[in-house]
CSV table of C-alpha atoms and ligand atoms in Angstrom, one decimal:
chain,number,residue,atom,x,y,z
T,9,MET,CA,0.0,0.0,0.0
T,10,GLY,CA,1.3,3.4,0.9
T,11,SER,CA,1.9,4.4,-2.7
T,12,MET,CA,-0.4,6.5,-4.8
T,13,LYS,CA,-0.2,4.0,-7.6
T,14,VAL,CA,-3.5,2.6,-8.8
T,15,ASP,CA,-4.1,-1.1,-8.3
T,16,LEU,CA,-5.4,-2.4,-11.6
T,17,LYS,CA,-6.7,-5.7,-10.4
T,18,GLY,CA,-9.2,-3.9,-8.1
T,19,MET,CA,-10.6,-1.7,-10.9
T,20,SER,CA,-13.5,-2.4,-13.2
T,21,LEU,CA,-13.2,-2.2,-17.0
T,22,ALA,CA,-14.9,1.2,-16.9
T,23,GLU,CA,-12.5,2.5,-14.2
T,24,THR,CA,-9.5,1.2,-16.1
T,25,GLU,CA,-10.7,2.9,-19.2
T,26,ALA,CA,-11.2,6.1,-17.5
T,27,TRP,CA,-7.8,5.9,-15.9
T,28,ALA,CA,-6.2,5.1,-19.2
T,29,GLU,CA,-7.8,8.1,-20.7
T,30,GLU,CA,-6.5,10.3,-17.9
T,31,GLN,CA,-3.0,9.0,-18.8
T,32,GLY,CA,-3.6,10.0,-22.4
T,33,LEU,CA,-3.8,6.4,-23.5
T,34,PRO,CA,-6.3,5.0,-26.1
T,35,ALA,CA,-9.2,3.0,-24.7
T,36,TYR,CA,-7.9,-0.3,-26.1
T,37,ARG,CA,-5.0,-0.2,-23.7
T,38,ALA,CA,-7.3,-0.8,-20.8
T,39,ARG,CA,-8.6,-4.0,-22.4
T,40,GLN,CA,-5.1,-5.0,-23.2
T,41,LEU,CA,-4.0,-4.5,-19.6
T,42,ARG,CA,-6.9,-6.5,-18.3
T,43,HIS,CA,-6.0,-9.3,-20.7
T,44,TRP,CA,-2.5,-9.5,-19.3
T,45,LEU,CA,-3.7,-9.3,-15.7
T,46,PHE,CA,-6.6,-11.7,-15.8
T,47,LYS,CA,-6.1,-14.0,-18.8
T,48,ALA,CA,-2.3,-14.2,-19.2
T,49,ARG,CA,-1.9,-13.6,-15.4
T,50,VAL,CA,1.5,-11.9,-15.7
T,51,ARG,CA,3.2,-10.5,-12.6
T,52,ASP,CA,5.0,-7.6,-14.2
T,53,PHE,CA,4.5,-4.9,-16.8
T,54,GLU,CA,7.7,-6.1,-18.4
T,55,GLU,CA,5.9,-9.3,-19.4
T,56,MET,CA,3.3,-7.4,-21.4
T,57,SER,CA,5.0,-8.0,-24.7
T,58,ASN,CA,2.6,-6.1,-27.0
T,59,VAL,CA,2.9,-2.9,-24.9
T,60,PRO,CA,5.7,-0.7,-26.1
T,61,LYS,CA,8.7,-0.8,-23.8
T,62,ARG,CA,8.6,2.9,-23.0
T,63,LEU,CA,5.0,2.7,-22.1
T,64,ARG,CA,5.6,-0.4,-19.9
T,65,ALA,CA,8.1,1.7,-17.8
T,66,GLU,CA,5.6,4.6,-17.7
T,67,LEU,CA,2.8,2.3,-16.5
T,68,ALA,CA,5.0,0.8,-13.8
T,69,GLU,CA,5.4,4.2,-12.4
T,70,LYS,CA,1.8,4.9,-12.1
T,71,ALA,CA,0.2,1.6,-11.5
T,72,ARG,CA,0.8,-1.6,-9.6
T,73,VAL,CA,0.4,-5.2,-10.7
T,74,ASN,CA,0.1,-6.5,-7.2
T,75,HIS,CA,0.3,-10.2,-6.5
T,76,LEU,CA,0.0,-12.4,-3.5
T,77,GLU,CA,2.9,-14.6,-2.7
T,78,VAL,CA,2.3,-18.3,-2.2
T,79,ILE,CA,4.4,-19.2,0.7
T,80,LYS,CA,3.1,-22.7,1.2
T,81,ARG,CA,0.8,-25.1,-0.5
T,82,GLU,CA,-0.5,-28.2,1.3
T,83,VAL,CA,-2.2,-31.2,-0.2
T,84,SER,CA,-4.8,-33.2,1.7
T,85,ARG,CA,-5.4,-36.9,1.2
T,86,ASP,CA,-8.7,-36.1,-0.5
T,87,GLY,CA,-6.9,-33.9,-3.0
T,88,THR,CA,-7.9,-30.5,-1.4
T,89,LEU,CA,-5.2,-27.9,-1.7
T,90,LYS,CA,-4.6,-25.2,0.8
T,91,TYR,CA,-2.7,-22.1,-0.2
T,92,LEU,CA,-1.1,-19.9,2.4
T,93,PHE,CA,-0.6,-16.4,0.9
T,94,GLU,CA,1.4,-13.6,2.2
T,95,LEU,CA,0.1,-10.0,1.8
T,96,GLU,CA,2.4,-7.1,1.1
T,97,ASP,CA,2.3,-6.0,4.7
T,98,GLY,CA,3.1,-9.5,6.0
T,99,TYR,CA,-0.3,-10.7,7.1
T,100,THR,CA,-1.2,-14.1,5.8
T,101,ILE,CA,-4.5,-15.6,4.5
T,102,GLU,CA,-5.6,-18.9,3.3
T,103,THR,CA,-7.4,-20.0,0.1
T,104,VAL,CA,-8.6,-23.5,-0.5
T,105,LEU,CA,-8.9,-25.3,-3.9
T,106,ILE,CA,-11.4,-28.1,-3.7
T,107,PRO,CA,-11.6,-30.9,-6.3
T,108,GLU,CA,-15.1,-31.9,-7.2
T,109,ARG,CA,-16.3,-34.3,-9.9
T,110,GLY,CA,-15.0,-32.8,-13.1
T,111,HIS,CA,-14.2,-29.3,-11.8
T,112,PHE,CA,-12.7,-27.3,-9.0
T,113,THR,CA,-14.2,-24.9,-6.4
T,114,LEU,CA,-12.1,-22.2,-5.0
T,115,CYS,CA,-12.8,-21.0,-1.4
T,116,VAL,CA,-11.6,-17.4,-1.1
T,117,SER,CA,-10.9,-15.2,1.9
T,118,SER,CA,-12.3,-11.6,2.2
T,119,GLN,CA,-10.4,-10.5,5.3
T,120,ALA,CA,-7.2,-11.3,7.2
T,121,GLY,CA,-8.8,-12.7,10.4
T,122,CYS,CA,-12.4,-12.0,11.3
T,123,ALA,CA,-14.2,-9.8,13.9
T,124,MET,CA,-17.3,-11.9,14.2
T,125,ASN,CA,-16.0,-14.2,16.9
T,126,CYS,CA,-18.3,-17.2,16.3
T,127,LEU,CA,-17.8,-19.7,19.1
T,128,PHE,CA,-16.9,-22.7,16.8
T,129,CYS,CA,-14.7,-21.0,14.3
T,130,LEU,CA,-10.9,-20.8,14.5
T,131,THR,CA,-10.5,-17.8,12.2
T,132,GLY,CA,-12.5,-15.7,14.7
T,133,LYS,CA,-10.1,-16.5,17.5
T,134,GLN,CA,-7.4,-14.2,16.0
T,135,GLY,CA,-9.7,-11.2,15.6
T,136,LEU,CA,-9.7,-9.0,12.6
T,137,LYS,CA,-6.3,-8.1,11.2
T,138,ARG,CA,-7.6,-6.1,8.3
T,139,ASN,CA,-9.9,-6.0,5.3
T,140,LEU,CA,-8.5,-7.3,2.0
T,141,THR,CA,-8.5,-5.0,-0.9
T,142,ALA,CA,-10.6,-5.9,-4.0
T,143,ALA,CA,-7.4,-6.6,-5.8
T,144,GLU,CA,-6.3,-9.0,-3.1
T,145,ILE,CA,-9.6,-10.9,-3.2
T,146,VAL,CA,-9.4,-11.3,-7.0
T,147,ASP,CA,-5.8,-12.2,-6.9
T,148,GLN,CA,-6.4,-15.3,-4.9
T,149,ALA,CA,-8.1,-16.7,-8.0
T,150,VAL,CA,-5.5,-15.3,-10.3
T,151,GLN,CA,-2.5,-16.9,-8.4
T,152,VAL,CA,-4.2,-20.2,-7.8
T,153,LYS,CA,-5.0,-20.5,-11.5
T,154,ARG,CA,-1.3,-19.9,-12.3
T,155,THR,CA,-0.5,-23.0,-10.4
T,156,MET,CA,-3.1,-25.2,-12.0
T,157,GLU,CA,-2.4,-27.7,-14.8
T,158,ASP,CA,-5.8,-27.0,-16.3
T,159,PRO,CA,-7.0,-23.6,-15.1
T,160,ASP,CA,-10.2,-23.9,-17.1
T,161,ARG,CA,-11.4,-26.5,-14.7
T,162,LEU,CA,-11.7,-23.9,-11.9
T,163,THR,CA,-15.4,-23.0,-12.5
T,164,ASN,CA,-16.8,-22.4,-9.1
T,165,LEU,CA,-16.0,-19.9,-6.4
T,166,VAL,CA,-17.2,-19.4,-2.9
T,167,LEU,CA,-16.5,-16.5,-0.5
T,168,MET,CA,-16.3,-18.8,2.5
T,169,GLY,CA,-12.7,-18.5,3.5
T,170,MET,CA,-11.4,-16.3,6.2
T,171,GLY,CA,-13.4,-13.2,7.2
T,172,GLU,CA,-16.9,-11.9,6.9
T,173,PRO,CA,-17.4,-10.7,3.3
T,174,LEU,CA,-20.3,-8.4,4.1
T,175,ALA,CA,-18.1,-6.6,6.7
T,176,ASN,CA,-15.8,-5.7,3.8
T,177,TYR,CA,-18.7,-4.8,1.5
T,178,GLU,CA,-17.2,-2.3,-1.0
T,179,ALA,CA,-14.1,-4.3,-1.7
T,180,VAL,CA,-16.1,-7.5,-2.0
T,181,VAL,CA,-18.6,-6.1,-4.4
T,182,LYS,CA,-15.8,-4.7,-6.5
T,183,ALA,CA,-13.9,-8.0,-6.5
T,184,LEU,CA,-17.0,-9.9,-7.5
T,185,ASP,CA,-17.3,-7.6,-10.5
T,186,ASN,CA,-13.9,-8.6,-11.8
T,187,LEU,CA,-14.3,-12.2,-10.8
T,188,ILE,CA,-17.5,-12.4,-13.0
T,189,ALA,CA,-16.5,-10.0,-15.8
T,190,GLU,CA,-15.9,-11.8,-19.1
T,191,ASP,CA,-12.7,-9.9,-19.6
T,192,GLY,CA,-11.9,-10.5,-15.9
T,193,MET,CA,-11.8,-13.9,-14.3
T,194,ASN,CA,-14.9,-14.9,-16.2
T,195,PHE,CA,-16.7,-17.0,-13.5
T,196,SER,CA,-20.4,-17.4,-14.0
T,197,HIS,CA,-22.5,-15.6,-11.5
T,198,ARG,CA,-24.4,-18.8,-11.2
T,199,THR,CA,-21.4,-20.6,-9.8
T,200,VAL,CA,-20.2,-17.9,-7.4
T,201,THR,CA,-21.5,-17.9,-3.8
T,202,LEU,CA,-21.1,-15.4,-1.1
T,203,SER,CA,-21.6,-16.6,2.4
T,204,THR,CA,-22.5,-14.4,5.4
T,205,CYS,CA,-23.0,-14.8,9.1
T,206,GLY,CA,-26.0,-12.5,8.7
T,207,LEU,CA,-25.2,-8.8,8.4
T,208,VAL,CA,-28.7,-7.6,7.6
T,209,PRO,CA,-28.2,-4.1,6.1
T,210,GLN,CA,-25.6,-5.4,3.7
T,211,ILE,CA,-27.8,-8.4,2.7
T,212,ARG,CA,-30.4,-5.9,1.7
T,213,ARG,CA,-27.9,-4.0,-0.4
T,214,LEU,CA,-26.3,-7.0,-1.9
T,215,GLY,CA,-29.4,-8.1,-3.7
T,216,LYS,CA,-29.2,-4.8,-5.7
T,217,ASP,CA,-25.5,-4.8,-6.2
T,218,THR,CA,-24.8,-8.3,-7.4
T,219,THR,CA,-26.4,-11.4,-8.9
T,220,VAL,CA,-24.3,-14.0,-7.2
T,221,ASN,CA,-25.7,-16.8,-5.0
T,222,LEU,CA,-26.2,-16.1,-1.3
T,223,ALA,CA,-25.4,-18.5,1.5
T,224,VAL,CA,-26.2,-17.8,5.2
T,225,SER,CA,-24.4,-19.5,8.1
T,226,LEU,CA,-27.4,-20.1,10.3
T,227,ASN,CA,-26.3,-22.8,12.7
T,228,ALA,CA,-29.3,-22.4,15.0
T,229,ALA,CA,-33.0,-21.9,14.6
T,230,ASP,CA,-33.7,-20.0,17.8
T,231,ASP,CA,-32.2,-16.8,19.1
T,232,GLU,CA,-31.1,-18.2,22.4
T,233,THR,CA,-28.9,-20.8,20.8
T,234,ARG,CA,-27.7,-18.6,18.0
T,235,ASN,CA,-26.8,-15.8,20.4
T,236,ARG,CA,-24.5,-18.2,22.1
T,237,LEU,CA,-22.9,-19.5,19.0
T,238,MET,CA,-22.8,-16.3,16.9
T,239,PRO,CA,-22.5,-13.0,18.7
T,240,ILE,CA,-23.8,-11.2,15.5
T,241,ASN,CA,-27.2,-12.6,16.3
T,242,ARG,CA,-27.5,-10.1,19.2
T,243,THR,CA,-27.3,-7.3,16.7
T,244,TYR,CA,-29.4,-9.0,13.9
T,245,PRO,CA,-31.6,-11.6,15.5
T,246,LEU,CA,-33.4,-14.2,13.4
T,247,ALA,CA,-36.6,-12.3,12.7
T,248,LYS,CA,-34.6,-9.4,11.2
T,249,LEU,CA,-32.4,-11.8,9.3
T,250,LEU,CA,-35.3,-13.8,7.9
T,251,SER,CA,-37.2,-10.7,6.8
T,252,ALA,CA,-34.1,-9.5,4.8
T,253,LEU,CA,-33.8,-13.0,3.3
T,254,LYS,CA,-37.4,-13.1,2.2
T,255,ALA,CA,-36.8,-9.8,0.4
T,256,PHE,CA,-33.7,-11.1,-1.3
T,257,PRO,CA,-34.2,-11.3,-5.1
T,258,LEU,CA,-33.9,-14.9,-6.4
T,259,PRO,CA,-33.8,-15.2,-10.2
T,260,ASN,CA,-35.3,-18.3,-11.8
T,261,ARG,CA,-34.9,-21.4,-9.7
T,262,ARG,CA,-32.3,-20.0,-7.4
T,263,MET,CA,-32.3,-20.9,-3.7
T,264,ILE,CA,-30.6,-19.4,-0.7
T,265,THR,CA,-28.2,-21.9,0.9
T,266,PHE,CA,-28.2,-22.3,4.6
T,267,GLU,CA,-25.2,-23.7,6.4
T,268,TYR,CA,-26.0,-25.4,9.6
T,269,ILE,CA,-23.1,-26.8,11.6
T,270,LEU,CA,-24.3,-29.8,13.6
T,271,ILE,CA,-23.0,-29.7,17.2
T,272,ARG,CA,-23.7,-32.5,19.6
T,273,GLY,CA,-26.2,-31.5,22.3
T,274,MET,CA,-26.4,-27.9,21.2
T,275,ASN,CA,-28.4,-27.7,18.0
T,276,ASP,CA,-28.9,-31.3,16.8
T,277,ARG,CA,-32.1,-32.5,18.4
T,278,ASP,CA,-35.3,-33.4,16.6
T,279,GLU,CA,-37.0,-30.3,18.0
T,280,ASP,CA,-34.1,-28.2,16.6
T,281,ALA,CA,-34.8,-29.6,13.2
T,282,MET,CA,-38.5,-28.8,13.6
T,283,LYS,CA,-37.6,-25.2,14.6
T,284,LEU,CA,-35.5,-25.0,11.4
T,285,VAL,CA,-38.4,-26.2,9.3
T,286,SER,CA,-40.8,-23.6,10.6
T,287,LEU,CA,-38.1,-20.8,10.5
T,288,LEU,CA,-37.4,-21.5,6.8
T,289,LYS,CA,-41.0,-22.2,5.8
T,290,GLY,CA,-41.9,-20.3,2.6
T,291,LEU,CA,-38.2,-19.6,1.6
T,292,ARG,CA,-36.6,-21.2,-1.4
T,293,ALA,CA,-33.9,-22.8,0.8
T,294,LYS,CA,-31.3,-25.5,0.5
T,295,ILE,CA,-29.7,-26.7,3.7
T,296,ASN,CA,-26.1,-27.8,4.0
T,297,LEU,CA,-25.6,-29.8,7.3
T,298,ILE,CA,-22.0,-29.6,8.3
T,299,PRO,CA,-20.7,-31.9,11.0
T,300,LEU,CA,-18.6,-29.7,13.4
T,301,ASN,CA,-15.0,-29.7,12.4
T,302,PRO,CA,-12.7,-30.1,15.4
T,303,HIS,CA,-9.8,-27.9,16.2
T,304,PRO,CA,-7.6,-27.8,19.3
T,305,GLY,CA,-9.3,-26.2,22.3
T,306,LEU,CA,-12.8,-26.4,20.9
T,307,PRO,CA,-15.0,-27.8,23.6
T,308,MET,CA,-17.7,-29.2,21.3
T,309,GLU,CA,-18.0,-32.1,19.0
T,310,ALA,CA,-20.1,-33.4,16.1
T,311,PRO,CA,-23.1,-35.6,16.7
T,312,THR,CA,-23.1,-39.3,15.8
T,313,PRO,CA,-23.7,-40.2,12.2
T,314,GLU,CA,-27.1,-41.6,13.2
T,315,ARG,CA,-28.1,-38.4,14.9
T,316,MET,CA,-27.2,-36.4,11.8
T,317,LEU,CA,-29.1,-38.7,9.5
T,318,GLN,CA,-32.2,-38.4,11.7
T,319,PHE,CA,-31.9,-34.6,11.7
T,320,GLN,CA,-31.6,-34.6,7.9
T,321,GLU,CA,-34.5,-37.0,7.6
T,322,ILE,CA,-36.8,-34.5,9.4
T,323,LEU,CA,-35.8,-31.7,7.0
T,324,VAL,CA,-36.3,-33.9,3.9
T,325,ARG,CA,-39.7,-35.2,5.2
T,326,ASN,CA,-40.7,-31.5,5.3
T,327,HIS,CA,-39.7,-30.9,1.7
T,328,PHE,CA,-36.4,-29.2,2.1
T,329,THR,CA,-33.3,-30.1,0.2
T,330,ALA,CA,-30.8,-31.0,3.0
T,331,ILE,CA,-27.4,-32.5,2.4
T,332,ILE,CA,-24.9,-33.7,4.9
T,333,ARG,CA,-21.6,-32.1,3.8
T,334,LYS,CA,-18.5,-33.8,4.9
T,335,SER,CA,-15.9,-31.1,4.9
T,336,LYS,CA,-12.9,-31.7,2.8
T,337,GLY,CA,-9.2,-31.1,3.7
T,338,GLN,CA,-9.6,-31.8,7.4
T,339,ASP,CA,-6.2,-33.4,7.7
T,340,ILE,CA,-4.5,-30.2,6.6
T,341,SER,CA,-6.9,-27.9,8.5
T,342,ALA,CA,-8.4,-26.6,5.3
T,343,ALA,CA,-12.0,-27.4,6.3
T,344,CYS,CA,-14.7,-25.0,7.3
T,345,GLY,CA,-13.8,-23.1,10.4
T,346,GLN,CA,-10.2,-24.3,10.4
T,347,LEU,CA,-8.5,-21.5,8.5
T,348,SER,CA,-6.1,-19.6,10.6
T,349,GLY,CA,-3.7,-18.1,8.1
T,350,GLY,CA,-1.1,-19.3,10.6
T,351,ARG,CA,2.4,-20.5,10.1
T,352,ALA,CA,3.7,-20.6,13.6
T,353,SER,CA,1.1,-23.2,14.6
T,354,ASP,CA,2.5,-25.5,12.1
T,355,GLN,CA,5.8,-27.5,12.0
T,356,ARG,CA,5.7,-28.4,8.3
T,357,THR,CA,8.3,-26.9,6.1
T,358,VAL,CA,7.6,-23.6,4.5
T,359,ILE,CA,8.5,-23.6,0.9
T,360,SER,CA,9.0,-20.4,-1.0
T,361,GLY,CA,11.2,-19.0,-3.7
T,362,GLN,CA,11.4,-18.6,-7.4
T,363,GLY,CA,10.6,-21.9,-9.0
T,364,GLY,CA,6.8,-22.0,-8.4
T,365,VAL,CA,5.4,-24.0,-5.6
T,366,ARG,CA,6.3,-27.3,-4.2
T,367,ASP,CA,3.7,-29.2,-2.3
T,368,VAL,CA,4.0,-30.1,1.3
T,369,GLU,CA,2.3,-33.5,1.7
T,370,GLU,CA,0.8,-34.9,4.8
K,428,LIG,N1,-18.1,-15.2,7.6
K,428,LIG,C1,-18.9,-15.9,6.5
K,428,LIG,C2,-17.9,-16.6,5.6
K,428,LIG,C3,-17.1,-17.8,6.2
K,428,LIG,S1,-17.9,-19.2,5.8
K,428,LIG,C4,-19.9,-16.8,7.1
K,428,LIG,O1,-20.0,-16.9,8.3
K,428,LIG,O2,-20.7,-17.4,6.3
K,428,LIG,C5,-17.2,-20.3,6.9
K,428,LIG,C6,-18.2,-21.4,7.2
K,428,LIG,O3,-17.6,-22.4,8.0
K,428,LIG,C7,-19.5,-20.9,7.9
K,428,LIG,O4,-20.6,-21.5,7.3
K,428,LIG,C8,-19.3,-21.5,9.3
K,428,LIG,O5,-20.6,-21.7,9.9
K,428,LIG,C9,-18.5,-22.7,9.1
K,428,LIG,N2,-17.7,-23.2,10.2
K,428,LIG,C10,-17.0,-22.4,11.1
K,428,LIG,N3,-16.4,-23.1,12.0
K,428,LIG,C11,-16.7,-24.4,11.7
K,428,LIG,C12,-16.4,-25.6,12.4
K,428,LIG,N4,-15.6,-25.7,13.5
K,428,LIG,N5,-16.9,-26.8,11.8
K,428,LIG,C13,-17.7,-26.7,10.7
K,428,LIG,N6,-18.0,-25.6,10.1
K,428,LIG,C14,-17.5,-24.4,10.6
């Protein structure tokens, strides 16, 4: 940061064109720059071979081609890859690349740390370090693609990594713009999902500012339980949250996804499932049931498989789509709620340097 240079990966096409014009450049230069940044994914103006040499030097004085540094990449037994990125000011974030049948999903962070302090989540334990810039959010996809054999197979993106995306609203909406732009990262808005713990005013804005999918980390169907698990519920209790969700525009057959962590003895009883049914009645809702992922010092555990099936059964009987989602990447702490961006906590070798990334295997 600190410099007055513009950060091109965080700017829309229109902004880039306006900036180019201010520099006395023809409009096509803006498109050319974006091609180098998002399609060719270069790290330096010097690599932009169809830009005249003198102009490259001039651009480098006025603009930045930021990039996150991969300082470690770990591979899980199930094929999940966890990237540890270093930001320019030394903070670290994590991004997770998840193999699915025939394609990959990228789980992207929106903040270094998180201020929401949910009881079950490791990211929350470190507090908020800082918001990511739009460029830093987009660049996670750019840098991960650089490491992939077949980058075209990265088709899905979820804002479910570290941080609360709606607490970093402006940067996230800007980043989504470049993630979805055809001349940007070209994800389809149908395969991009933003997940929130439930910041009501921003949910109301989001429906107007973007067309991506919305997911809500619900985790409890009554205020008493949710207050205990997620402090944000004291500010935006369930009634407020649900009324914002009912007003959220859903094109075509879209549904809102609800994440519900199952925690033994806290939110996993039959009556909890019934409360969930009545809470979500009338909403086009898909429910992802996630068995609680453990991490050191967490005094809670997942229910038995039988309990989870019974919970799911109640939802399905009441005509909801409910899926039990085994988190991937548990063995490398890449699963939901396990992202810490930490390196000290971890004895494995850190690999860095010029020649791309080497994998640290379990
Ligand atoms: N702040 C946003 C984005 C993060 S998504 C949000 O809350 O939606 C991270 C997801 O991981 C959330 O759905 C959260 O409920 C889930 N999660 C957090 N800790 C977890 C844990 N220990 N086990 C399973 N899921 C967890």
